[in-house]
Amino acid sequence: MTRPDLELELRDHYLSFDGGSPGAASRVAAALDRAPIRSRWRIGPPVSSRAFVAACSVFVVVALVAAALLLPRHEPSAAPGTSSIASPEASSTPVTTPTATPFGQPTQATPGPTVDAARAKVDDAGMTKTGVIWALRDTALDISTDNGRTWRESALPPHTNGSDDSIEDVTVADADHAWVAVGQTPATARAHPSTAVTTITIYRTVDGGATWQASEARSFKGDFFVGLQFVDANVGFAIVEPSASGPSTIMRTLDGGATWAVTSSTASGDIQATDANTLWSHVGSVVAALDGMIGPPLLRVSRDAGATWSNVPLPGVGAKVTQDLQVLDAWPGSVQFVSPTDGFLAVSEATNPDPPECEVLYYRTLDGGLTWSQVAVLPLRLCPFMGPIILDATHWLQDNKPISSLNLMATSDAGQTWTSPGEATAEAVYGAWTVDGQDWATRDQVNPDSDINHSYFALSISWDGGITWQPADFSAR
Amino acid sequence: MLDVAADARDQADDAIRSLLVARAQEAQRLASWILQDPAAAEDAVQEAALLAWDRRRSLRNLETADAWFNRILVNVCRQELRRRARRPAVTEIEPIADGGHGRVPVRDELTRAISTLTPDEQIVVAFRFGRDLTIAQIASEISMADGTVKSRLHYALEHLRAALEADRRVEEMLR
């Protein structure tokens, strides 16, 4: 169902809140009168706030890692062999703790260099299928081919970032091939985003950022978001999604970004490409109640680059009454193939609001996505932000604790048993990648000194299977 | 010398205190939009004012005090939304007595649908449709990249449509 009037309803809805009561000022004044003056004047040179942030963050990381290693694990009243992180009663599949860590025995923790955490700040980051880690930072694209131990900095294509043009999205296929979408909107038009025209130019490099070539520019009207996805060095998609409502425009390139053609202008949902013709689309949130699913279909597929779409049945989804049901975002996408026919995806079901309970349902296809069957269930207290990282048919990683600190879980038997190898500090994890069982990277939202104005994205690296973590050191060459 | 410095600091304190009091009413409106609850908004504004007072030394330029306090307030609201997410309220959908039509008022529908969004999505929606700010203005207010604001807004509206559609169908089934 479409609700073209949703934005009007929202405006009316917010107008109906008369939150500005005249008593607010007197209440704040009274509160301030009672407030103790906790910060006394400091005599002497001011401490650099950045150094203070770094010192605090290093301390927090060290303290938490030490606590995780030194404190005994508390296992509350769970049945022997079950993990305390799960709600065994919430699922028919109990989570058992294996006796060994099958992801390769974690070796002695190898502490990384002492790095200013604030310098690990990134605007975006990711990892390619070939294990290249990349990070977008201010005016540069940093690429590492040795799992974050050393970095090579490349200049970005020309843009001013802020006045008339800005970087819309970046993606990297390997150490040589990368693409950057730059949007150009006249500063005078920005005050009217719904009618402003933005010109998108996609730049490509085939030499690791030494040189950039621009594709033909295309213009779009209104407020939108551009996403780049490349399935290999030649085949890629640029998806132009309106920031409010309306269908997306899908453009495809088959020659590495030199030329682009529109393949669809009617798609909706979060779109992911898995080959030159196959696109997957999932909606954000669906409710299941009484006799089945409510709302748009959870997952759809297109086999003709977005021209036509069909629903994908997921057996068992919606069997329970749920508050929230969704296909989980994951890296490199919700649908992950380990071979042309063998693929996985995960659905989260918030089954109980209070106390919160969630089940992550893992699905597998063996026929290229034509049919899917449920292969594992993971009960959690809270639904995770991200779906699993599928390393191969049996080795997966799954993030847990979506609100507080990052807690990656690992399975080596296709979700039948899970371990929690380590913990890192983060407000929220927005992506996690791994090259093998030992070298992992995450993009986290961190808040190192709990100062409310210092939250940012940072790239964290672990070289010991997730036991210890350190901020990425982009100065290491 | 120290007396001169202390006088300057006292003046700065007075200015910040005056600003916090003067901004309280508008702050409560913003917090109400984000939290969808005037009582919770009152608490948030007081907490934000106390935090701002405690951290007033970090404010280097009084001219940026409005934006500085807004960010503090938004972060307090975000933390409250996260606390709610940890213990979400049971949202029972009950038809109201309105001649048997079973319509849930639009405001309740929207309040419930907005509460299903992530905290950051709720904040962006409140700024966009409550304060009627542009993408660039929201990005500036909450120190977020333009693209991030755009995508959060896009996904928030998708989620809202799905939640409202779900509500509508539940209502139909309950009739």
XYZ file of C-alpha atoms in Angstrom, chain A residues 1-4 6-7 9-11 13-43 47 49 166 168 190-194 198 223-225 241-246 248 268-270 283-287 289-291 293-296 323-324 326 352-354 356 382 385 403-404 427-428 430 445 447 450-453 455 457, chain B residues 2 6 9-10 13 16-17 20-22 24-26 28-29 32-34 36-38 42 45-46 49-51 53-58 60 68 71-73 75-76 78-79 82 85-91 106-111 114 116 118 120 122 125-126 128-132 134-136 146-155 157-170 173-174:
194
model
C 0.000 0.000 0.000
C 1.330 3.410 -0.864
C 0.703 6.401 1.341
C 1.511 9.442 -0.739
C 2.499 10.150 4.687
C 4.748 13.198 4.679
C 0.471 13.303 7.963
C 3.874 13.450 9.614
C 3.939 17.251 9.449
C 1.451 14.874 13.568
C 4.451 16.876 14.740
C 2.471 20.099 14.703
C 0.016 18.498 17.117
C 2.736 18.218 19.747
C 2.597 21.329 21.825
C 5.821 20.582 23.583
C 6.903 24.130 24.213
C 5.206 24.709 27.514
C 5.937 28.086 29.131
C 7.037 26.339 32.319
C 10.059 24.834 30.620
C 12.252 27.873 31.221
C 11.482 28.075 34.920
C 12.077 24.338 35.361
C 15.481 24.583 33.679
C 16.372 27.651 35.743
C 15.444 25.810 38.942
C 17.454 22.766 37.905
C 20.488 24.915 37.165
C 20.151 26.643 40.522
C 20.334 23.251 42.222
C 23.207 22.016 40.046
C 26.541 21.696 41.829
C 29.481 23.338 40.146
C 31.376 20.154 39.450
C 33.947 21.510 37.039
C 36.343 23.715 38.962
C 38.646 26.091 37.162
C 41.831 24.508 36.044
C 45.022 26.540 36.592
C 44.773 19.661 28.111
C 40.696 17.528 24.194
C 30.177 16.080 -2.473
C 27.820 10.352 -2.588
C 20.141 23.216 -1.788
C 17.554 25.165 0.142
C 14.873 23.507 -1.987
C 15.914 19.860 -2.002
C 12.693 18.526 -3.482
C 21.870 17.101 -8.801
C 16.496 14.547 -2.815
C 18.126 11.194 -3.354
C 20.816 8.817 -2.238
C 17.018 6.031 -4.261
C 14.803 8.980 -3.388
C 15.336 10.075 0.188
C 11.595 10.332 0.785
C 9.225 8.222 -1.273
C 9.096 6.888 -4.789
C 14.540 3.895 -7.366
C 11.780 -0.288 -4.357
C 13.284 -1.470 -1.083
C 16.937 -2.120 -0.294
C 11.698 -4.062 2.743
C 12.592 -2.744 6.142
C 10.116 -4.137 8.601
C 7.082 -6.389 8.497
C 4.768 -7.638 11.226
C 0.211 -11.669 13.267
C -2.557 -14.200 13.618
C -2.619 -15.820 10.221
C 2.660 -11.922 7.348
C 1.391 -8.396 7.195
C 2.785 -5.820 4.882
C 4.808 -6.056 1.694
C 6.564 -7.303 16.520
C 9.154 -6.883 13.831
C 13.032 -8.216 8.605
C 8.488 -10.853 22.389
C 8.642 -7.171 23.310
C 9.050 -7.362 27.071
C 12.777 -8.598 24.535
C 17.809 -8.261 21.056
C 21.564 -4.742 13.331
C 22.943 -1.262 21.130
C 25.878 -1.494 23.490
C 28.372 2.101 20.465
C 27.156 0.097 17.532
C 27.701 -1.094 11.312
C 30.224 3.910 15.920
C 32.042 7.147 21.736
C 31.315 9.007 26.682
C 31.392 12.659 25.728
C 28.138 13.158 23.938
C 29.648 15.241 21.177
C 30.649 9.966 18.601
C 32.730 5.959 12.954
C 43.362 35.791 37.887
C 37.548 34.832 36.766
C 34.483 33.222 33.166
C 31.642 34.411 35.363
C 28.737 31.341 32.801
C 25.396 30.178 29.048
C 22.919 30.004 31.891
C 19.930 27.498 28.500
C 16.934 29.078 30.182
C 15.961 31.010 27.067
C 14.237 25.692 27.235
C 10.860 26.133 25.598
C 12.107 25.474 22.081
C 11.163 21.026 24.957
C 9.329 21.261 21.644
C 8.709 16.238 22.325
C 8.964 15.714 18.595
C 11.776 13.228 19.010
C 6.731 11.655 21.228
C 6.076 12.174 24.915
C 5.871 15.627 26.570
C 10.642 17.645 30.146
C 15.488 19.023 28.549
C 16.453 19.216 32.223
C 20.590 21.550 30.471
C 22.459 20.061 33.424
C 24.856 18.226 31.110
C 26.097 23.331 32.324
C 28.513 20.704 33.527
C 30.351 20.726 30.207
C 30.199 24.446 29.577
C 34.009 24.662 29.560
C 34.044 22.692 26.294
C 34.760 27.642 22.853
C 26.082 22.874 20.794
C 23.498 18.313 19.897
C 23.546 17.664 23.624
C 19.759 17.525 23.700
C 22.087 12.881 22.311
C 20.092 12.802 25.543
C 18.894 9.317 21.573
C 19.943 7.690 24.836
C 17.844 3.442 23.212
C 14.438 0.007 22.693
C 15.949 -2.204 25.385
C 12.582 -2.519 27.101
C 10.031 -1.778 24.408
C 6.498 -1.178 25.505
C 3.823 -3.669 24.596
C 1.805 -2.048 21.849
C -4.067 8.755 13.014
C -1.955 10.291 15.766
C -1.811 7.013 17.734
C -1.055 5.101 14.560
C 1.818 7.403 13.718
C 3.129 7.513 17.277
C 7.455 6.114 14.729
C 9.341 1.215 15.744
C 15.692 3.193 15.236
C 18.637 7.822 14.699
C 13.347 8.953 14.797
C 12.261 12.266 10.956
C 11.599 14.695 13.825
C 12.635 16.829 8.858
C 8.920 16.926 9.569
C 8.798 18.574 12.997
C 11.277 21.362 12.483
C 10.893 21.279 8.681
C 16.380 20.524 4.818
C 18.771 17.590 4.516
C 21.746 19.932 4.701
C 24.336 14.630 4.039
C 24.252 11.168 2.521
C 23.710 9.526 5.898
C 20.789 11.834 6.656
C 19.290 11.104 3.245
C 19.552 7.350 3.613
C 18.252 7.380 7.216
C 15.270 9.433 6.109
C 14.656 7.153 3.152
C 14.731 3.984 5.249
C 9.871 6.413 5.622
C 10.007 2.888 4.165
C 9.771 1.471 7.679
C 6.921 3.811 8.587
C 4.934 2.761 5.529
C 5.433 -0.916 6.395
C 4.427 -0.360 10.030
C 1.331 1.660 9.110
C 0.323 -0.967 6.577
C 0.721 -3.664 9.233
C -1.447 -1.658 11.640
C -4.128 -1.229 9.037
C -4.295 -4.959 8.297
C -4.369 -5.899 11.968
C -8.574 -8.596 10.969
C -9.854 -7.507 14.347
